[in-house]
Amino acid sequence: MKTWQVDHPDGPDLQKKRFAMTRIDSREFSGYVSLLLLEQVREPLMVTLPGTEVCIADDGFLWLQHFPAGARYVVTSIFNAQRELVRWRVDVVARHYLNEQGMLTCEGLYLTIDVSPLGEIHLLGIADLDEALRKQAVTSVMYETAWREADHLMLALEEDAFPLLWLGEEDLERLLPML
């Protein structure tokens, strides 16, 4: 598994950042929400998708993350410096939890679903998950869990039955004053 902390304390490309986190319990969502403002990055972070490259981190970008209670996924809504939605990223995780310092931490299972604002869906990280299984960084049970969760999420996304994507702008406005 790959483990990361949501405030990215050791992010080598993050030169200046601000971070906020809160718990939300509402009809629409129950869990933690965090906001990371990438004030200054060493260089833009690009991801390669079929037929294109997309910038997901640059000066002024905002990463809004939803951590639904009890779920095996984390949703990141990525906004550019003009607060326009760039992408959604749905990471499949074994779990997310508060560590000893009270910071959200994720144990990732390598698969990420990338969703464009136009609804194009790409599953990323397949080779990484296969490699992790080969190197025994994940068990066969974890491997199967990752695939089951990704299949379930992809179906929900394809059928537009994943309402968490639509909470991004509202929760962005909620967390911006906390930065």
XYZ file of N, CA and C in Angstrom:
537
model
N 0.839 -1.189 0.000
C 0.000 0.000 0.000
C 0.874 1.239 0.000
N 0.304 2.287 -0.501
C 1.001 3.565 -0.408
C 0.213 4.431 0.569
N 0.927 4.987 1.521
C 0.297 5.772 2.577
C 0.656 7.237 2.397
N -0.334 8.109 2.568
C -0.070 9.540 2.487
C -0.947 10.298 3.463
N -0.442 11.449 3.865
C -1.150 12.355 4.753
C -1.773 13.451 3.900
N -3.008 13.867 4.201
C -3.728 14.775 3.305
C -3.143 16.179 3.235
N -2.380 16.591 4.235
C -1.779 17.925 4.177
C -0.441 17.917 3.445
N -0.019 16.747 2.967
C 1.211 16.585 2.182
C 2.400 17.305 2.840
N 2.757 16.911 4.072
C 3.834 17.613 4.779
C 5.199 17.467 4.119
N 5.393 16.389 3.379
C 6.703 16.141 2.767
C 6.676 16.308 1.256
N 5.672 16.987 0.742
C 5.566 17.173 -0.704
C 6.740 17.995 -1.229
N 7.667 17.365 -1.960
C 8.867 18.074 -2.410
C 8.564 19.205 -3.390
N 7.464 19.122 -4.103
C 7.144 20.153 -5.093
C 6.284 21.272 -4.523
N 5.847 21.130 -3.280
C 5.049 22.172 -2.639
C 5.972 23.115 -1.881
N 6.119 24.317 -2.378
C 6.999 25.272 -1.715
C 6.245 26.120 -0.696
N 4.962 26.359 -0.965
C 4.147 27.135 -0.033
C 2.714 26.646 -0.165
N 2.066 26.390 0.981
C 0.708 25.858 0.961
C -0.058 26.345 2.181
N -1.373 26.214 2.107
C -2.253 26.419 3.252
C -3.221 25.253 3.283
N -3.666 24.897 4.485
C -4.462 23.686 4.651
C -5.565 23.910 5.679
N -6.738 23.339 5.421
C -7.856 23.359 6.366
C -8.556 22.005 6.315
N -9.154 21.628 7.427
C -9.848 20.347 7.510
C -10.994 20.490 8.512
N -12.117 19.828 8.202
C -13.251 19.852 9.126
C -14.065 18.582 8.956
N -14.897 18.325 9.939
C -15.838 17.201 9.883
C -17.195 17.770 9.480
N -17.867 17.083 8.563
C -19.206 17.487 8.137
C -20.141 16.296 8.318
N -21.261 16.543 8.950
C -22.305 15.533 9.076
C -23.607 16.177 8.628
N -24.008 15.875 7.402
C -25.227 16.452 6.841
C -26.007 15.348 6.127
N -27.133 15.707 5.577
C -27.924 14.745 4.813
C -27.142 14.232 3.607
N -26.357 15.122 2.985
C -25.647 14.772 1.763
C -24.321 14.055 1.996
N -23.703 14.308 3.148
C -22.343 13.797 3.352
C -22.023 13.670 4.838
N -21.327 12.591 5.171
C -20.830 12.403 6.537
C -19.380 11.946 6.443
N -18.490 12.753 7.021
C -17.075 12.424 7.002
C -16.246 13.690 7.089
N -14.977 13.569 6.758
C -14.072 14.713 6.789
C -13.922 15.315 5.397
N -13.668 16.622 5.387
C -13.381 17.348 4.155
C -12.140 18.181 4.417
N -11.221 18.179 3.462
C -10.012 18.991 3.612
C -9.828 19.850 2.375
N -9.097 20.937 2.556
C -8.784 21.835 1.439
C -7.306 22.181 1.514
N -6.602 21.937 0.428
C -5.187 22.258 0.320
C -5.031 23.305 -0.782
N -4.535 24.474 -0.394
C -4.227 25.531 -1.358
C -2.750 25.426 -1.703
N -2.464 25.178 -2.964
C -1.084 25.084 -3.445
C -0.657 26.496 -3.839
N -0.178 27.254 -2.869
C 0.175 28.650 -3.150
C 1.340 28.750 -4.123
N 2.345 27.895 -3.914
C 3.518 27.927 -4.791
C 4.066 26.518 -4.940
N 4.212 26.079 -6.190
C 4.791 24.770 -6.468
C 6.093 24.961 -7.240
N 7.000 24.023 -7.073
C 8.289 24.100 -7.777
C 8.076 24.052 -9.287
N 7.197 23.123 -9.727
C 6.840 23.034 -11.130
C 5.456 22.384 -11.222
N 4.715 22.695 -12.280
C 3.379 22.105 -12.428
C 3.446 20.582 -12.488
N 2.417 19.945 -11.943
C 2.309 18.484 -11.984
C 1.321 18.115 -13.079
N 1.819 17.355 -14.044
C 1.012 16.936 -15.182
C 0.732 15.445 -15.077
N -0.465 15.033 -15.471
C -0.776 13.611 -15.577
C -1.094 13.315 -17.033
N -0.629 12.154 -17.475
C -0.861 11.735 -18.844
C -2.101 10.857 -18.883
N -3.034 11.247 -19.726
C -4.258 10.488 -19.950
C -4.287 10.123 -21.429
N -5.117 9.173 -21.806
C -5.172 8.816 -23.231
C -5.401 10.048 -24.113
N -4.407 10.352 -24.934
C -4.524 11.438 -25.898
C -4.249 12.832 -25.378
N -3.891 12.989 -24.102
C -3.680 14.341 -23.583
C -2.864 14.331 -22.292
N -2.388 15.505 -21.932
C -1.765 15.730 -20.631
C -2.589 16.798 -19.925
N -2.779 16.618 -18.615
C -3.604 17.540 -17.837
C -2.809 17.996 -16.623
N -2.836 19.300 -16.362
C -2.187 19.852 -15.176
C -3.124 19.681 -13.982
N -2.626 19.045 -12.910
C -3.446 18.879 -11.704
C -2.875 19.628 -10.494
N -1.717 20.258 -10.673
C -1.137 21.045 -9.580
C -0.280 22.162 -10.161
N -0.588 23.372 -9.738
C 0.171 24.540 -10.161
C -0.086 25.637 -9.128
N 0.608 26.737 -9.235
C 0.412 27.845 -8.302
C -1.062 28.234 -8.254
N -1.603 28.322 -7.039
C -2.977 28.756 -6.848
C -4.026 27.667 -6.959
N -3.639 26.455 -7.324
C -4.609 25.366 -7.421
C -5.139 25.004 -6.037
N -6.351 24.464 -6.010
C -7.008 24.022 -4.777
C -7.374 22.548 -4.921
N -7.026 21.761 -3.908
C -7.424 20.358 -3.867
C -8.405 20.203 -2.717
N -9.653 19.961 -3.043
C -10.699 19.724 -2.058
C -10.911 18.221 -1.980
N -10.753 17.656 -0.775
C -10.863 16.211 -0.640
C -11.985 15.837 0.313
N -12.799 14.854 -0.117
C -13.883 14.302 0.703
C -13.490 12.893 1.135
N -13.650 12.637 2.429
C -13.329 11.345 3.027
C -14.606 10.797 3.664
N -15.459 10.150 2.872
C -16.723 9.663 3.422
C -16.488 8.625 4.522
N -17.219 8.767 5.616
C -17.076 7.842 6.746
C -17.319 6.410 6.273
N -16.376 5.524 6.597
C -16.518 4.105 6.302
C -16.309 3.703 4.851
N -15.987 4.650 3.975
C -15.831 4.333 2.549
C -14.409 3.899 2.223
N -14.272 3.188 1.127
C -12.960 2.738 0.639
C -12.485 3.605 -0.522
N -12.817 4.875 -0.469
C -12.380 5.796 -1.501
C -12.292 7.204 -0.931
N -11.558 8.044 -1.648
C -11.413 9.459 -1.334
C -11.637 10.209 -2.637
N -12.422 11.278 -2.590
C -12.697 12.076 -3.776
C -11.938 13.390 -3.681
N -11.139 13.697 -4.691
C -10.429 14.973 -4.779
C -11.023 15.770 -5.930
N -11.486 16.968 -5.616
C -11.942 17.915 -6.641
C -10.807 18.913 -6.818
N -10.298 19.027 -8.036
C -9.148 19.889 -8.311
C -9.636 21.135 -9.047
N -9.324 22.291 -8.460
C -9.704 23.576 -9.049
C -8.443 24.349 -9.402
N -8.465 25.062 -10.521
C -7.323 25.885 -10.897
C -7.343 27.207 -10.121
N -6.394 28.082 -10.401
C -6.264 29.342 -9.666
C -7.478 30.257 -9.862
N -8.240 30.027 -10.925
C -9.454 30.821 -11.162
C -10.696 30.148 -10.567
N -10.471 29.088 -9.790
C -11.518 28.301 -9.132
C -12.438 27.581 -10.117
N -11.882 27.231 -11.260
C -12.605 26.425 -12.240
C -12.235 24.963 -12.009
N -13.224 24.092 -12.073
C -12.970 22.669 -11.883
C -12.092 22.144 -13.009
N -11.010 21.476 -12.634
C -10.089 20.880 -13.601
C -10.370 19.388 -13.750
N -10.485 18.683 -12.631
C -10.683 17.223 -12.618
C -11.301 16.830 -11.302
N -11.865 15.625 -11.321
C -12.140 14.879 -10.101
C -11.225 13.670 -10.141
N -10.723 13.292 -8.988
C -9.915 12.080 -8.869
C -10.516 11.272 -7.724
N -10.830 10.022 -7.978
C -11.387 9.138 -6.958
C -10.338 8.064 -6.693
N -9.710 8.141 -5.529
C -8.678 7.176 -5.158
C -9.292 6.036 -4.360
N -8.978 4.814 -4.766
C -9.408 3.637 -4.029
C -8.430 3.439 -2.872
N -8.963 3.302 -1.660
C -8.117 3.158 -0.476
C -8.553 1.953 0.354
N -7.604 1.405 1.093
C -7.945 0.355 2.055
C -8.702 0.979 3.215
N -8.230 2.184 3.605
C -8.910 2.934 4.665
C -8.334 4.334 4.731
N -9.083 5.205 5.398
C -8.587 6.527 5.761
C -8.943 6.731 7.219
N -8.069 7.431 7.936
C -8.223 7.543 9.386
C -7.463 8.763 9.885
N -7.765 9.147 11.127
C -7.007 10.207 11.786
C -5.804 9.566 12.463
N -4.596 10.050 12.159
C -3.396 9.497 12.799
C -3.221 10.086 14.202
N -2.116 9.760 14.856
C -1.862 10.204 16.235
C -1.811 11.716 16.369
N -1.463 12.401 15.281
C -1.396 13.867 15.297
C -2.735 14.506 14.910
N -3.756 13.675 14.681
C -5.068 14.190 14.301
C -5.183 14.566 12.836
N -4.259 14.067 12.010
C -4.265 14.382 10.584
C -4.815 13.189 9.799
N -5.640 13.464 8.817
C -6.173 12.405 7.967
C -5.040 11.734 7.197
N -5.079 10.424 7.202
C -4.072 9.609 6.544
C -4.793 8.550 5.717
N -4.260 8.246 4.544
C -4.870 7.269 3.644
C -3.906 6.129 3.371
N -4.468 4.941 3.293
C -3.724 3.772 2.836
C -4.284 3.434 1.459
N -3.584 3.874 0.429
C -4.068 3.760 -0.939
C -3.841 2.397 -1.545
N -4.767 2.015 -2.421
C -4.678 0.747 -3.135
C -4.390 0.955 -4.623
N -3.649 2.023 -4.924
C -3.046 2.270 -6.236
C -4.005 2.699 -7.358
N -5.260 2.294 -7.323
C -6.174 2.634 -8.408
C -6.783 4.016 -8.189
N -6.802 4.808 -9.264
C -7.394 6.137 -9.250
C -8.302 6.263 -10.461
N -9.490 6.765 -10.225
C -10.412 7.036 -11.321
C -10.362 8.528 -11.582
N -9.991 8.888 -12.796
C -9.910 10.286 -13.207
C -11.187 10.620 -13.966
N -11.848 11.730 -13.574
C -13.085 12.144 -14.231
C -12.918 13.593 -14.685
N -13.156 13.830 -15.968
C -13.064 15.196 -16.505
C -14.369 15.933 -16.228
N -14.353 17.265 -16.306
C -15.597 18.015 -16.140
C -16.654 17.647 -17.191
N -16.230 17.077 -18.307
C -17.166 16.646 -19.350
C -17.661 15.216 -19.145
N -17.181 14.557 -18.071
C -17.638 13.207 -17.763
C -16.803 12.087 -18.342
N -15.667 12.396 -18.963
C -14.771 11.340 -19.457
C -14.132 10.651 -18.257
N -14.122 9.323 -18.274
C -13.648 8.543 -17.129
C -12.469 7.672 -17.560
N -11.400 7.720 -16.754
C -10.218 6.896 -17.009
C -9.800 6.222 -15.703
N -9.515 4.932 -15.773
C -8.986 4.201 -14.629
C -7.471 4.178 -14.746
N -6.797 4.694 -13.722
C -5.343 4.792 -13.700
C -4.767 3.900 -12.600
N -3.497 3.545 -12.727
C -2.796 2.819 -11.682
C -2.865 1.310 -11.777
N -3.393 0.787 -12.864
C -3.534 -0.671 -13.002
C -2.173 -1.362 -12.921
N -1.193 -0.860 -13.660
C 0.144 -1.465 -13.640
C 0.768 -1.356 -12.251
N 0.515 -0.241 -11.551
C 1.056 -0.075 -10.196
C 0.450 -1.094 -9.232
N -0.859 -1.331 -9.351
C -1.510 -2.321 -8.485
C -0.983 -3.720 -8.789
N -0.837 -4.053 -10.072
C -0.290 -5.362 -10.450
C 1.127 -5.537 -9.909
N 1.931 -4.489 -10.024
C 3.314 -4.527 -9.511
C 3.323 -4.693 -7.987
N 2.419 -3.999 -7.293
C 2.330 -4.109 -5.831
C 1.982 -5.539 -5.418
N 1.101 -6.178 -6.161
C 0.760 -7.577 -5.865
C 1.974 -8.471 -6.105
N 2.651 -8.247 -7.221
C 3.831 -9.056 -7.549
C 4.912 -8.930 -6.481
N 5.089 -7.696 -5.962
C 6.110 -7.447 -4.936
C 5.596 -7.687 -3.518
N 4.368 -8.149 -3.416
C 3.714 -8.443 -2.135
C 3.561 -7.204 -1.249
N 3.417 -6.037 -1.887
C 3.108 -4.814 -1.146
C 1.622 -4.765 -0.801
N 0.823 -5.552 -1.533
C -0.583 -5.768 -1.208
C -0.838 -7.271 -1.260
N -1.799 -7.710 -0.465
C -2.188 -9.122 -0.483
C -3.170 -9.361 -1.621
N -3.426 -10.620 -1.909
C -4.411 -10.927 -2.956
C -5.797 -10.450 -2.541
N -6.099 -10.464 -1.249
C -7.390 -9.960 -0.761
C -7.486 -8.454 -1.010
N -6.417 -7.723 -0.721
C -6.408 -6.281 -0.964
C -6.524 -5.986 -2.459
N -5.852 -6.766 -3.272
C -5.891 -6.620 -4.726
C -7.330 -6.770 -5.227
N -7.991 -7.830 -4.795
C -9.379 -8.071 -5.199
C -10.307 -6.982 -4.671
N -10.060 -6.515 -3.448
C -10.856 -5.434 -2.869
C -10.722 -4.167 -3.699
N -9.504 -3.855 -4.116
C -9.269 -2.666 -4.937
C -10.063 -2.752 -6.238
N -10.023 -3.899 -6.879
C -10.743 -4.058 -8.142
C -12.255 -4.004 -7.955
N -12.759 -4.645 -6.898
C -14.212 -4.598 -6.638
C -14.672 -3.168 -6.413
N -13.918 -2.435 -5.595
C -14.286 -1.052 -5.300
C -14.206 -0.187 -6.557
N -13.153 -0.350 -7.336
C -13.016 0.428 -8.574
C -14.161 0.119 -9.536
N -14.515 -1.146 -9.687
C -15.622 -1.520 -10.569
C -16.927 -0.883 -10.109
N -17.179 -0.922 -8.812
C -18.390 -0.334 -8.237
C -18.423 1.183 -8.476
N -17.299 1.843 -8.226
C -17.219 3.293 -8.411
C -17.366 3.687 -9.879
N -16.724 2.945 -10.771
C -16.805 3.246 -12.203
C -18.259 3.133 -12.682
N -18.946 2.114 -12.238
C -20.341 1.945 -12.632
C -21.185 3.119 -12.132
N -20.992 3.487 -10.869
C -21.738 4.615 -10.305
C -21.442 5.903 -11.071
N -20.186 6.120 -11.410
C -19.807 7.318 -12.157
C -20.412 7.308 -13.568
N -20.355 6.170 -14.228
C -20.893 6.058 -15.586
C -22.406 6.274 -15.608
N -23.089 5.882 -14.530
C -24.544 6.031 -14.460
C -24.955 7.349 -13.812
N -23.981 8.228 -13.568
C -24.232 9.507 -12.904
C -24.951 9.313 -11.569
N -24.528 8.273 -10.850
C -25.120 7.932 -9.560
C -24.086 8.100 -8.442
N -23.283 9.155 -8.547
C -22.220 9.414 -7.576
C -22.312 10.884 -7.176
N -23.286 11.229 -6.330
C -23.574 12.641 -6.040
C -22.457 13.392 -5.316
N -21.502 12.678 -4.760
C -20.420 13.343 -4.032
C -19.644 14.312 -4.932
N -19.590 14.036 -6.218
C -18.888 14.940 -7.130
C -19.496 16.339 -7.105
N -20.771 16.419 -6.888
C -21.469 17.701 -7.007
C -21.422 18.539 -5.740
N -20.784 18.043 -4.671
C -20.651 18.818 -3.436
C -19.412 19.704 -3.439
N -18.563 19.550 -4.434
C -17.271 20.230 -4.462
C -17.335 21.738 -4.320
N -18.105 22.389 -5.148
C -18.119 23.858 -5.124
C -18.691 24.392 -3.821
N -19.742 23.750 -3.319
C -20.342 24.175 -2.051
C -19.352 24.025 -0.897
N -18.681 22.880 -0.830
C -17.729 22.650 0.264
C -16.459 23.474 0.091
N -16.099 23.805 -1.145
C -14.974 24.713 -1.377
C -15.260 26.061 -0.712
N -16.440 26.586 -0.935
C -16.829 27.868 -0.327
C -16.874 27.770 1.199
N -17.227 26.612 1.711
C -17.283 26.392 3.161
C -15.888 26.397 3.787
N -14.914 25.818 3.083
C -13.575 25.690 3.666
C -12.624 26.837 3.344
N -12.859 27.571 2.267
C -11.962 28.690 1.924
C -11.714 29.656 3.081
N -12.733 30.062 3.837
C -12.464 30.985 4.956
C -11.619 30.371 6.075
N -11.479 29.052 6.078
C -10.704 28.375 7.124
C -9.208 28.357 6.831
N -8.838 28.703 5.599
C -7.412 28.671 5.224
C -6.624 29.760 5.941
